[in-house]
CSV table of C-alpha atoms in Angstrom, one decimal:
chain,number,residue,atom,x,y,z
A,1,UNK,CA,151.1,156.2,76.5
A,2,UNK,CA,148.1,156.9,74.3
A,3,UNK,CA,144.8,158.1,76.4
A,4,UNK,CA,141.8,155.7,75.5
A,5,UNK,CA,139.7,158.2,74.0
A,6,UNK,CA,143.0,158.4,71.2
A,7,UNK,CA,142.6,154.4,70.7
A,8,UNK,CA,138.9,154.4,70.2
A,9,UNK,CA,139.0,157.6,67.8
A,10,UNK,CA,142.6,155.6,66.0
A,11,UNK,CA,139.8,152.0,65.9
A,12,UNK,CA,136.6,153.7,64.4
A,13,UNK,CA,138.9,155.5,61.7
A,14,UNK,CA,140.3,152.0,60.4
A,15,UNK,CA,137.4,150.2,61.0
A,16,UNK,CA,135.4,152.9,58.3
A,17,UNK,CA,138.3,152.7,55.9
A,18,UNK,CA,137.8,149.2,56.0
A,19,UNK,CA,134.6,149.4,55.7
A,20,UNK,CA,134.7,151.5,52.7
A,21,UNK,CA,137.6,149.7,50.9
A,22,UNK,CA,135.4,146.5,51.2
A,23,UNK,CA,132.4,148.6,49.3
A,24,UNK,CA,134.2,149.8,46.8
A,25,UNK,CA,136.0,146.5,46.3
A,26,UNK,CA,132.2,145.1,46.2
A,27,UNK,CA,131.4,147.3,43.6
A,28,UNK,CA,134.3,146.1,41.3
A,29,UNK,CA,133.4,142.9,41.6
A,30,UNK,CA,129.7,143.5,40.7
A,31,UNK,CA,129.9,146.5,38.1
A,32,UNK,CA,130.0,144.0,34.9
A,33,UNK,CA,126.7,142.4,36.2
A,34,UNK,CA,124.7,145.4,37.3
A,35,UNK,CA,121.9,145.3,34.8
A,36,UNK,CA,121.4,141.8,35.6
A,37,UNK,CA,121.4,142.1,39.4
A,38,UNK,CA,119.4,145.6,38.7
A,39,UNK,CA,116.7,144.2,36.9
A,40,UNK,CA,116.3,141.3,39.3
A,41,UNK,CA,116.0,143.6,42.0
A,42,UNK,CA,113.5,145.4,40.3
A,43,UNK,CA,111.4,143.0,39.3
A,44,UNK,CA,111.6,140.9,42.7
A,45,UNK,CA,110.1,144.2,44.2
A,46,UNK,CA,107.8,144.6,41.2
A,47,UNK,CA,106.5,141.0,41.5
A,48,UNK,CA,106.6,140.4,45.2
A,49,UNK,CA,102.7,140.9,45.4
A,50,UNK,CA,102.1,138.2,43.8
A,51,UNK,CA,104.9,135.8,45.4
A,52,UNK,CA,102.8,136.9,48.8
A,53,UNK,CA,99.9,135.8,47.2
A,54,UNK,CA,101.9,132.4,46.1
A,55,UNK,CA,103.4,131.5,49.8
A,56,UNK,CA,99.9,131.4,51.1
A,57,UNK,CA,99.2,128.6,48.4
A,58,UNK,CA,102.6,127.0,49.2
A,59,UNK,CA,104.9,126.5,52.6
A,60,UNK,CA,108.1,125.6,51.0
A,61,UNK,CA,110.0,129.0,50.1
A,62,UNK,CA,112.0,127.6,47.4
A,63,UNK,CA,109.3,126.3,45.8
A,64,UNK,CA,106.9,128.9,45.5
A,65,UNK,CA,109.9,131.3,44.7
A,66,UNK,CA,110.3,129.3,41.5
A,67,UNK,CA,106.5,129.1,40.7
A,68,UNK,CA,106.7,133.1,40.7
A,69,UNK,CA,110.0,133.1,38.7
A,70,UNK,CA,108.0,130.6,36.2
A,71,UNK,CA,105.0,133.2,36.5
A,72,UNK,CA,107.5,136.1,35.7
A,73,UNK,CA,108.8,134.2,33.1
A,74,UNK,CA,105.9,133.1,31.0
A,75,UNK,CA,104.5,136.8,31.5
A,76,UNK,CA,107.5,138.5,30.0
A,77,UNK,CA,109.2,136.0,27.5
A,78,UNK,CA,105.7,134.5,26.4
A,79,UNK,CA,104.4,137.8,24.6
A,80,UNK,CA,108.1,138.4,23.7
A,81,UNK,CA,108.0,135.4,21.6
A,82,UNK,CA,104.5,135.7,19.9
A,83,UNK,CA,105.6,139.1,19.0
A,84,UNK,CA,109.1,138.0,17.2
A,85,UNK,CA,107.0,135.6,15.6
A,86,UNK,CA,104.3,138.0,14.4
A,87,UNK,CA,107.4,140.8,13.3
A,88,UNK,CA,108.8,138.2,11.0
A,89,UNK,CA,105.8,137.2,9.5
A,90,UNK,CA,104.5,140.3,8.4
A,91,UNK,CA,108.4,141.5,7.7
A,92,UNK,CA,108.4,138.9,4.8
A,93,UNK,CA,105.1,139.6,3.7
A,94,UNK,CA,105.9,143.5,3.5
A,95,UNK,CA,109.2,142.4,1.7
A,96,UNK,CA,107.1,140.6,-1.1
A,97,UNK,CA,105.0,143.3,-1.5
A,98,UNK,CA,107.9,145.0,-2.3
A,99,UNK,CA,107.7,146.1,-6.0
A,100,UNK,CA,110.1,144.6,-8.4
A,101,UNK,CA,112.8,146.9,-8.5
A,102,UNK,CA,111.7,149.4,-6.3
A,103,UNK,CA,115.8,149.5,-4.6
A,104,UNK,CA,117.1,150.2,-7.4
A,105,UNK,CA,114.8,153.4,-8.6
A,106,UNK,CA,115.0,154.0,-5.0
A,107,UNK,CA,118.7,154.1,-5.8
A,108,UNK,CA,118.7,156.1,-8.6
A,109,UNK,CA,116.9,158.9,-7.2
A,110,UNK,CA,119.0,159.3,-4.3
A,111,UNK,CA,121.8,159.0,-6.5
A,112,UNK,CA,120.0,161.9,-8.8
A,113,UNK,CA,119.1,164.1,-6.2
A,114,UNK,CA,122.7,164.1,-4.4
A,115,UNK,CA,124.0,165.2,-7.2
A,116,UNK,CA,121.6,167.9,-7.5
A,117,UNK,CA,122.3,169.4,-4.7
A,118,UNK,CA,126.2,168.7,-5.3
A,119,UNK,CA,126.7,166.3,-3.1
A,120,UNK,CA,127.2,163.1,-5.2
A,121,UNK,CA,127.3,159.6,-3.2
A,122,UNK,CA,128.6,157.5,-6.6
A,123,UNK,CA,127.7,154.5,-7.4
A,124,UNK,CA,125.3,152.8,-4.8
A,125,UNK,CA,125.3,149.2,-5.5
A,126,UNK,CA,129.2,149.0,-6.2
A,127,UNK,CA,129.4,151.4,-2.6
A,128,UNK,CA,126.9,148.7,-0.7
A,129,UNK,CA,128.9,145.6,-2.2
A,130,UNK,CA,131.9,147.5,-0.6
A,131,UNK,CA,130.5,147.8,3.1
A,132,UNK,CA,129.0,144.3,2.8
A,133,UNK,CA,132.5,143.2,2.1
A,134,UNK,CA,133.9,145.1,4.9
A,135,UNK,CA,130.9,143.6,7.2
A,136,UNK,CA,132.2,140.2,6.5
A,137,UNK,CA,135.5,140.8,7.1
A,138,UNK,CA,135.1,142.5,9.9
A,139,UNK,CA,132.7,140.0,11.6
A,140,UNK,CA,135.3,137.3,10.4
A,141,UNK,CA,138.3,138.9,12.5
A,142,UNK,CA,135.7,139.4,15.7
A,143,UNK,CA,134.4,136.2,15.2
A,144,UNK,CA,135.8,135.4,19.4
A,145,UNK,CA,134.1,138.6,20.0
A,146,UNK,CA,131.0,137.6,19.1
A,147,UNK,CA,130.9,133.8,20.8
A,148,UNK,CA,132.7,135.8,24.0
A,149,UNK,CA,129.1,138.4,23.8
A,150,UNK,CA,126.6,135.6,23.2
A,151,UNK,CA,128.8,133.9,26.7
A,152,UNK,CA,128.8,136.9,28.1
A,153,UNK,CA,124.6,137.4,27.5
A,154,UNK,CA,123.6,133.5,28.9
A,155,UNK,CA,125.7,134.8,31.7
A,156,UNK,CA,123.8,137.9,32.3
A,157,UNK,CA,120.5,135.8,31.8
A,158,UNK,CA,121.6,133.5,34.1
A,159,UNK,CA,122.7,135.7,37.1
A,160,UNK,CA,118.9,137.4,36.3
A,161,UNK,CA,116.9,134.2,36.8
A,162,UNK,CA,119.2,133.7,39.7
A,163,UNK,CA,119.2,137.3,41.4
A,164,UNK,CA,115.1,137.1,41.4
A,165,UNK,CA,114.7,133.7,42.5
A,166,UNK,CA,116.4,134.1,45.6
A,167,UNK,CA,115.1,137.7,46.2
A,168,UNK,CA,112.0,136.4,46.0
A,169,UNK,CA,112.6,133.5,48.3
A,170,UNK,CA,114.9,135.6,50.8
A,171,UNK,CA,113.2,139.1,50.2
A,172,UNK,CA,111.8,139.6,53.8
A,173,UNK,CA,115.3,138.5,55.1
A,174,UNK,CA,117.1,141.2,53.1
A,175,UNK,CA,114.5,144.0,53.8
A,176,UNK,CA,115.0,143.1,57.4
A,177,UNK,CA,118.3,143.4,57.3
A,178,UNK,CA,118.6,146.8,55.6
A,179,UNK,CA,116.2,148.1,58.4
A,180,UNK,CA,118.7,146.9,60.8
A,181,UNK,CA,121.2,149.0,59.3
A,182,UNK,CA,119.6,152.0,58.1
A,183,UNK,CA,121.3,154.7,60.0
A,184,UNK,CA,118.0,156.6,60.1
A,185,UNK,CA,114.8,157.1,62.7
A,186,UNK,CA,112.4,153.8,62.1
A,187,UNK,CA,109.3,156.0,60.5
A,188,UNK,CA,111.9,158.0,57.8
A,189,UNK,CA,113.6,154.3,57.4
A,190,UNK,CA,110.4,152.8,56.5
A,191,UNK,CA,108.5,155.9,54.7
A,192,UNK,CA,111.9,155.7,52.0
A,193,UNK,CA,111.6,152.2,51.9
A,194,UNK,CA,108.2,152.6,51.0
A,195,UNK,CA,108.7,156.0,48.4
A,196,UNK,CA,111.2,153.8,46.3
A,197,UNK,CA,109.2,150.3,46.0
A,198,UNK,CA,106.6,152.8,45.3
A,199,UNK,CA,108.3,154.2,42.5
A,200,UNK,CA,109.4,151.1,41.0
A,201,UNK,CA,105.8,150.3,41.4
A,202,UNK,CA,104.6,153.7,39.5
A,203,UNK,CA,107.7,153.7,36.6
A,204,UNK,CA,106.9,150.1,35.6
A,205,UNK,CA,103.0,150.8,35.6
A,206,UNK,CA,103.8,153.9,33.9
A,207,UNK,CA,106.0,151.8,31.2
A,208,UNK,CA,102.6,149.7,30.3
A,209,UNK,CA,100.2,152.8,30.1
A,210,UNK,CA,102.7,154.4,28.1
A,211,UNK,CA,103.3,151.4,25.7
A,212,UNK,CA,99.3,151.4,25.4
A,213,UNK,CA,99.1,154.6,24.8
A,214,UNK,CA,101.4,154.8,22.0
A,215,UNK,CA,100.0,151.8,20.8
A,216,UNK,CA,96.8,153.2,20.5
A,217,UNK,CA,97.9,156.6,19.0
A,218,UNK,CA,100.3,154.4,16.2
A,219,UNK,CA,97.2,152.4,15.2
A,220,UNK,CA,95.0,154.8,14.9
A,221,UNK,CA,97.6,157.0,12.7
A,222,UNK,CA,97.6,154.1,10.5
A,223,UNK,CA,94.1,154.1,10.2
A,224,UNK,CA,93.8,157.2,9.3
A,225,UNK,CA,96.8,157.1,6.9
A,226,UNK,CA,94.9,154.4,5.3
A,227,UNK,CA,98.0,152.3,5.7
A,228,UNK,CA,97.3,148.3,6.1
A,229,UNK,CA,97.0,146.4,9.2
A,230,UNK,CA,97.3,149.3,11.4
A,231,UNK,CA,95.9,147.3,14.3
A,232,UNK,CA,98.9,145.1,14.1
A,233,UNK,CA,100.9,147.6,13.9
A,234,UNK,CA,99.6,149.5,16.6
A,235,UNK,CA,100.5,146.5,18.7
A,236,UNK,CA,104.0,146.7,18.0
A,237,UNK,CA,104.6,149.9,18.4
A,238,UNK,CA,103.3,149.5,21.5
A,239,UNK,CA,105.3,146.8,22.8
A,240,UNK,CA,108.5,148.4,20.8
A,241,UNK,CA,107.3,151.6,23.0
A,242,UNK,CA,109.2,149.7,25.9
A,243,UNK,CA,112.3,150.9,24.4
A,244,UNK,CA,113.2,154.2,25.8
A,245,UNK,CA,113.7,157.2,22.8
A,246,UNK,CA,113.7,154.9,19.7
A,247,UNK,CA,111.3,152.4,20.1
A,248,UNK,CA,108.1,153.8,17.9
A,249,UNK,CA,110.2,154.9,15.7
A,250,UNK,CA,111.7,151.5,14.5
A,251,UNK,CA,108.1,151.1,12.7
A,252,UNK,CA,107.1,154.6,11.5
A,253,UNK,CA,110.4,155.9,10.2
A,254,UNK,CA,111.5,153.0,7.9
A,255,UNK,CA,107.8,152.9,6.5
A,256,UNK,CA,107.4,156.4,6.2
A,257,UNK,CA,111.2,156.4,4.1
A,258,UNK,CA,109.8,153.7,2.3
A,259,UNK,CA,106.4,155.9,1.0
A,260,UNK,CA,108.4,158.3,0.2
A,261,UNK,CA,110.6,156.8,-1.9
A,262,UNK,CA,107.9,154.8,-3.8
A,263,UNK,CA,105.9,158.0,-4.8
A,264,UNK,CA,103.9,158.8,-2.2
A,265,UNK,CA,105.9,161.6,-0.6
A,266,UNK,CA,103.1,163.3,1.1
A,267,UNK,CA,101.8,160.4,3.4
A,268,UNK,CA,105.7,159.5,4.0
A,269,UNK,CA,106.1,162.9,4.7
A,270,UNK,CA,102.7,163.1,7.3
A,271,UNK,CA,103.8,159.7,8.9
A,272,UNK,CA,107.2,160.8,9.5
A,273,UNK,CA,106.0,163.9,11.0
A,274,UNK,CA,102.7,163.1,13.3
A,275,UNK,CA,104.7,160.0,14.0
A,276,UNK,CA,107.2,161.7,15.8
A,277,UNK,CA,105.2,164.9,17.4
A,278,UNK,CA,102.3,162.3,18.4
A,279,UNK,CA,103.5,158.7,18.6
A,280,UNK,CA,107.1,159.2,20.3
A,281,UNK,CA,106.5,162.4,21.9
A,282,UNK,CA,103.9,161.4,23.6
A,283,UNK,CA,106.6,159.3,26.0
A,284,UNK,CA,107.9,162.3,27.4
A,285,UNK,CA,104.8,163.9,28.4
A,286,UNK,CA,102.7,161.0,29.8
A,287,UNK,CA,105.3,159.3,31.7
A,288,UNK,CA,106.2,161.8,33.6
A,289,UNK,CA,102.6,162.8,34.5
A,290,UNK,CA,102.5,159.4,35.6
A,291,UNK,CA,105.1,159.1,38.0
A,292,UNK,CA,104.9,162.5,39.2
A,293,UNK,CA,102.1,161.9,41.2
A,294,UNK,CA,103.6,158.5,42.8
A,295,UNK,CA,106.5,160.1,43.6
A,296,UNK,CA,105.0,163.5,44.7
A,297,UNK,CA,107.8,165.7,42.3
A,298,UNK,CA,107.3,168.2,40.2
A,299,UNK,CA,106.6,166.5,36.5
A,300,UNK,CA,110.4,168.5,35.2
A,301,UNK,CA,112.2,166.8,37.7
A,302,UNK,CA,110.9,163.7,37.0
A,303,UNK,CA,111.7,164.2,33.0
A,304,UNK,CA,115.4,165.4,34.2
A,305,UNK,CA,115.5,161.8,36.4
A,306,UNK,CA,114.1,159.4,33.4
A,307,UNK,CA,116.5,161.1,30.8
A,308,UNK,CA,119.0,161.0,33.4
A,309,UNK,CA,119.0,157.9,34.7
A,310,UNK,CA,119.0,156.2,30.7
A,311,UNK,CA,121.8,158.3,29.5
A,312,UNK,CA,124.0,157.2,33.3
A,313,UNK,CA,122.9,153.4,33.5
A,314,UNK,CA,121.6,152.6,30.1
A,315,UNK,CA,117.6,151.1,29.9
A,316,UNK,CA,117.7,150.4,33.5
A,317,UNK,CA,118.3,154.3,34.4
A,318,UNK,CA,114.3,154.6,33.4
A,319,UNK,CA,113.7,152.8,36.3
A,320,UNK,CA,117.0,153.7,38.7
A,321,UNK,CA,116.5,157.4,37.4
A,322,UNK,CA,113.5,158.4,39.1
A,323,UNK,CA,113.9,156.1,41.9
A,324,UNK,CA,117.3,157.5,42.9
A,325,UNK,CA,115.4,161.4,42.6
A,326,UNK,CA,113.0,160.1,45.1
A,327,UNK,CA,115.2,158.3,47.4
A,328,UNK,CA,117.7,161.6,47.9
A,329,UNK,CA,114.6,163.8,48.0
A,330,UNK,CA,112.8,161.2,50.5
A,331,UNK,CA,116.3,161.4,52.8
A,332,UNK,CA,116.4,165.0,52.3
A,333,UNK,CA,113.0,165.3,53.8
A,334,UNK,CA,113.5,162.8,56.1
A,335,UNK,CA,116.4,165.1,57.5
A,336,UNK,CA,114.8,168.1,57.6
A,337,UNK,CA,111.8,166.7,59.7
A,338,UNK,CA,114.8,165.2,62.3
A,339,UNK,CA,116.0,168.7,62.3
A,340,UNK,CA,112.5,170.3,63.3
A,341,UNK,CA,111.8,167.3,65.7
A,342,UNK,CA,115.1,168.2,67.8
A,343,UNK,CA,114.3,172.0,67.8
A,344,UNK,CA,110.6,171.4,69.2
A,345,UNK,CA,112.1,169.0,71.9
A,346,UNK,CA,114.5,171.3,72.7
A,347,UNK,CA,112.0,174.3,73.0
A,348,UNK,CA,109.5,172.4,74.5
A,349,UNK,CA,112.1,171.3,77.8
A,350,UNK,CA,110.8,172.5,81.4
A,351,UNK,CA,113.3,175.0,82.9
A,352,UNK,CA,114.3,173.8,85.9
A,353,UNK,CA,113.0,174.8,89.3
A,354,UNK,CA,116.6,176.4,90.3
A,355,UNK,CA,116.6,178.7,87.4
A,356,UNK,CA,112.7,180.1,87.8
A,357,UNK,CA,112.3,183.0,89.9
A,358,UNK,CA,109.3,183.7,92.6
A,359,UNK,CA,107.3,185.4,90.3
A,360,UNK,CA,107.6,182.4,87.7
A,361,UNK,CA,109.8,184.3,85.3
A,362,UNK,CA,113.6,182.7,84.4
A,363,UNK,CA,116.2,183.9,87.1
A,364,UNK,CA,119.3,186.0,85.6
A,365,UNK,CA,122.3,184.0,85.9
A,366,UNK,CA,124.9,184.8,88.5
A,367,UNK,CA,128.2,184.7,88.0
């Protein structure tokens, strides 16, 4: 007959292989949605501030959850729209200023200088009349790809709106109940807690001074270029600068390809150039600067976490990057501090009266 101590040791072992079956199980179920569900958490934790500020306006949590997700709404899609807007319209004005066949001299000398340099690319326009050809028949074949992708995004919008509206209304619930879990001391628990909507907090924040920044720097080398509109186009480079890597560079390389090719080589050149040593390199030396601070690393580690956490989760990771660093640092630290709290109690325990001698001095032990 098994002892009790056996059963109790045979119940906790199945009940934590259950218990990790059933997480990884969860996580099958809710890999092919974690960007949505990510962003919402992020931006439920980014926005909560303001939903406190909300509730105090209105009782009813379902309502003023969905006056914040309206809030979040017109202050992320509103701009988002003006700017499409504002890309198209100067897009087809550039495109008219286009000279008249400036493709096909373009074409010509590409055509002339890959031969030079023996590497001929044939005939361009019969080439490009090719891969437009293969486009179309390739989008034809993938034409249920495309309808299942645009499901597939409305989907992804939809769990979005969905995943912040009711973290926003049931946000002190779920915090409450992670507490209650937390297999940690309360002051660690809640000093995490803290570090990581802190760094959400500081990366986001950090996203906008960035964006300004190379704004700024993207208008003002357009100014100085002489090129037109370059506050305009400062603007969009700065909101493009929200794409991680490439963003800036969606506006400086194809007009800097484009000066080059129509005869002015040396401004092409100089925008190509400064636009990547200033403009897009600016990212990786500012952000981190930024967040470092916030999330008291060292400014490489944060880099490592941001490049990190974008080539593991995708645009998300610039968030999840540095906020995963902090959090295993924070528990790290956390740990250590447990481990220094137990020594000190246990050097600072009175020796009992039994084992002290006369004279005040421990007693040796008999045996």
């Amino acid at each position: 007959m098994s002892s009790p101590t056996n059963t109790l040791s045979f119940r906790n072992v199945t009940w934590w292989a259950v218990i990790v079956l059933a997480l990884v199980l969860l996580y099958r179920v809710l890999s092919p949605y974690f960007q949505p569900l990510g962003w919402g958490v992020i931006l439920a934790i980014f926005f909560f501030p303001i939903h406190r500020r909300v509730r105090t306006w209105i009782e009813n949590r379902s309502l003023a959850a969905f006056v914040t997700l309206v809030l979040v709404l017109v202050t992320l899609v509103g701009p988002a729209v003006w700017l499409s807007v504002t890309i198209l319209q100067e897009t087809n004005s550039f495109v008219q200023q286009i000279p008249k066949g400036f493709l096909g001299q373009a074409a010509d000398r590409l055509e002339k200088y890959t031969a030079d340099i023996g590497m001929p690319v044939g005939d361009l326009d019969t080439l490009l009349r090719d891969r437009l050809r293969e486009g179309a028949t390739m989008m034809a074949s993938k034409a249920t790809s495309i309808v299942s992708g645009v499901i597939h995004t409305f989907l992804n919008l939809l769990i979005f709106l969905l995943a912040l509206f009711y973290l926003l209304r049931d946000g002190p619930k779920v915090l409450a109940l992670i507490k209650d879990v937390a297999p940690v001391g309360e002051e660690t628990r809640d000093r995490m807690m803290g570090q990581a909507a802190d760094m959400i907090q500081a990366t986001i924040l950090s996203s906008v001074v960035v964006a300004v920044a190379q704004g700024i720097l993207g208008g003002l080398l357009f100014w100085i270029l002489g090129l037109p509109s370059p506050l305009l186009w400062g603007l969009v480079i700065g909101v493009l600068a929200f794409l991680p890597v490439i963003g800036p560079s969606l506006v400086w390389a194809p007009l800097g390809t484009y000066m080059i090719f129509n005869g002015e080589p040396g401004r092409g050149i100089l925008l190509v150039v400064l636009g990547f040593v200033i403009v897009s390199s600016s990212d990786k030396v500012l952000r981190p600067l930024l967040i470092a601070g916030r999330a008291r690393l060292n400014e490489l580690l944060v880099l490592v976490s941001l490049l990190g956490g974008i080539e593991a989760f995708g645009f998300i990771g610039i968030i999840l990057g540095p906020v995963i660093v902090a959090t295993c640092v924070g528990m790290l630290k956390g740990y250590r501090e447990a481990l220094v709290d137990e020594q000190n109690t246990v050097t600072s325990m009175p020796i009992p009266a039994a084992l002290v001698g006369g004279d005040g001095s421990p007693r040796a032990r008999v045996r």
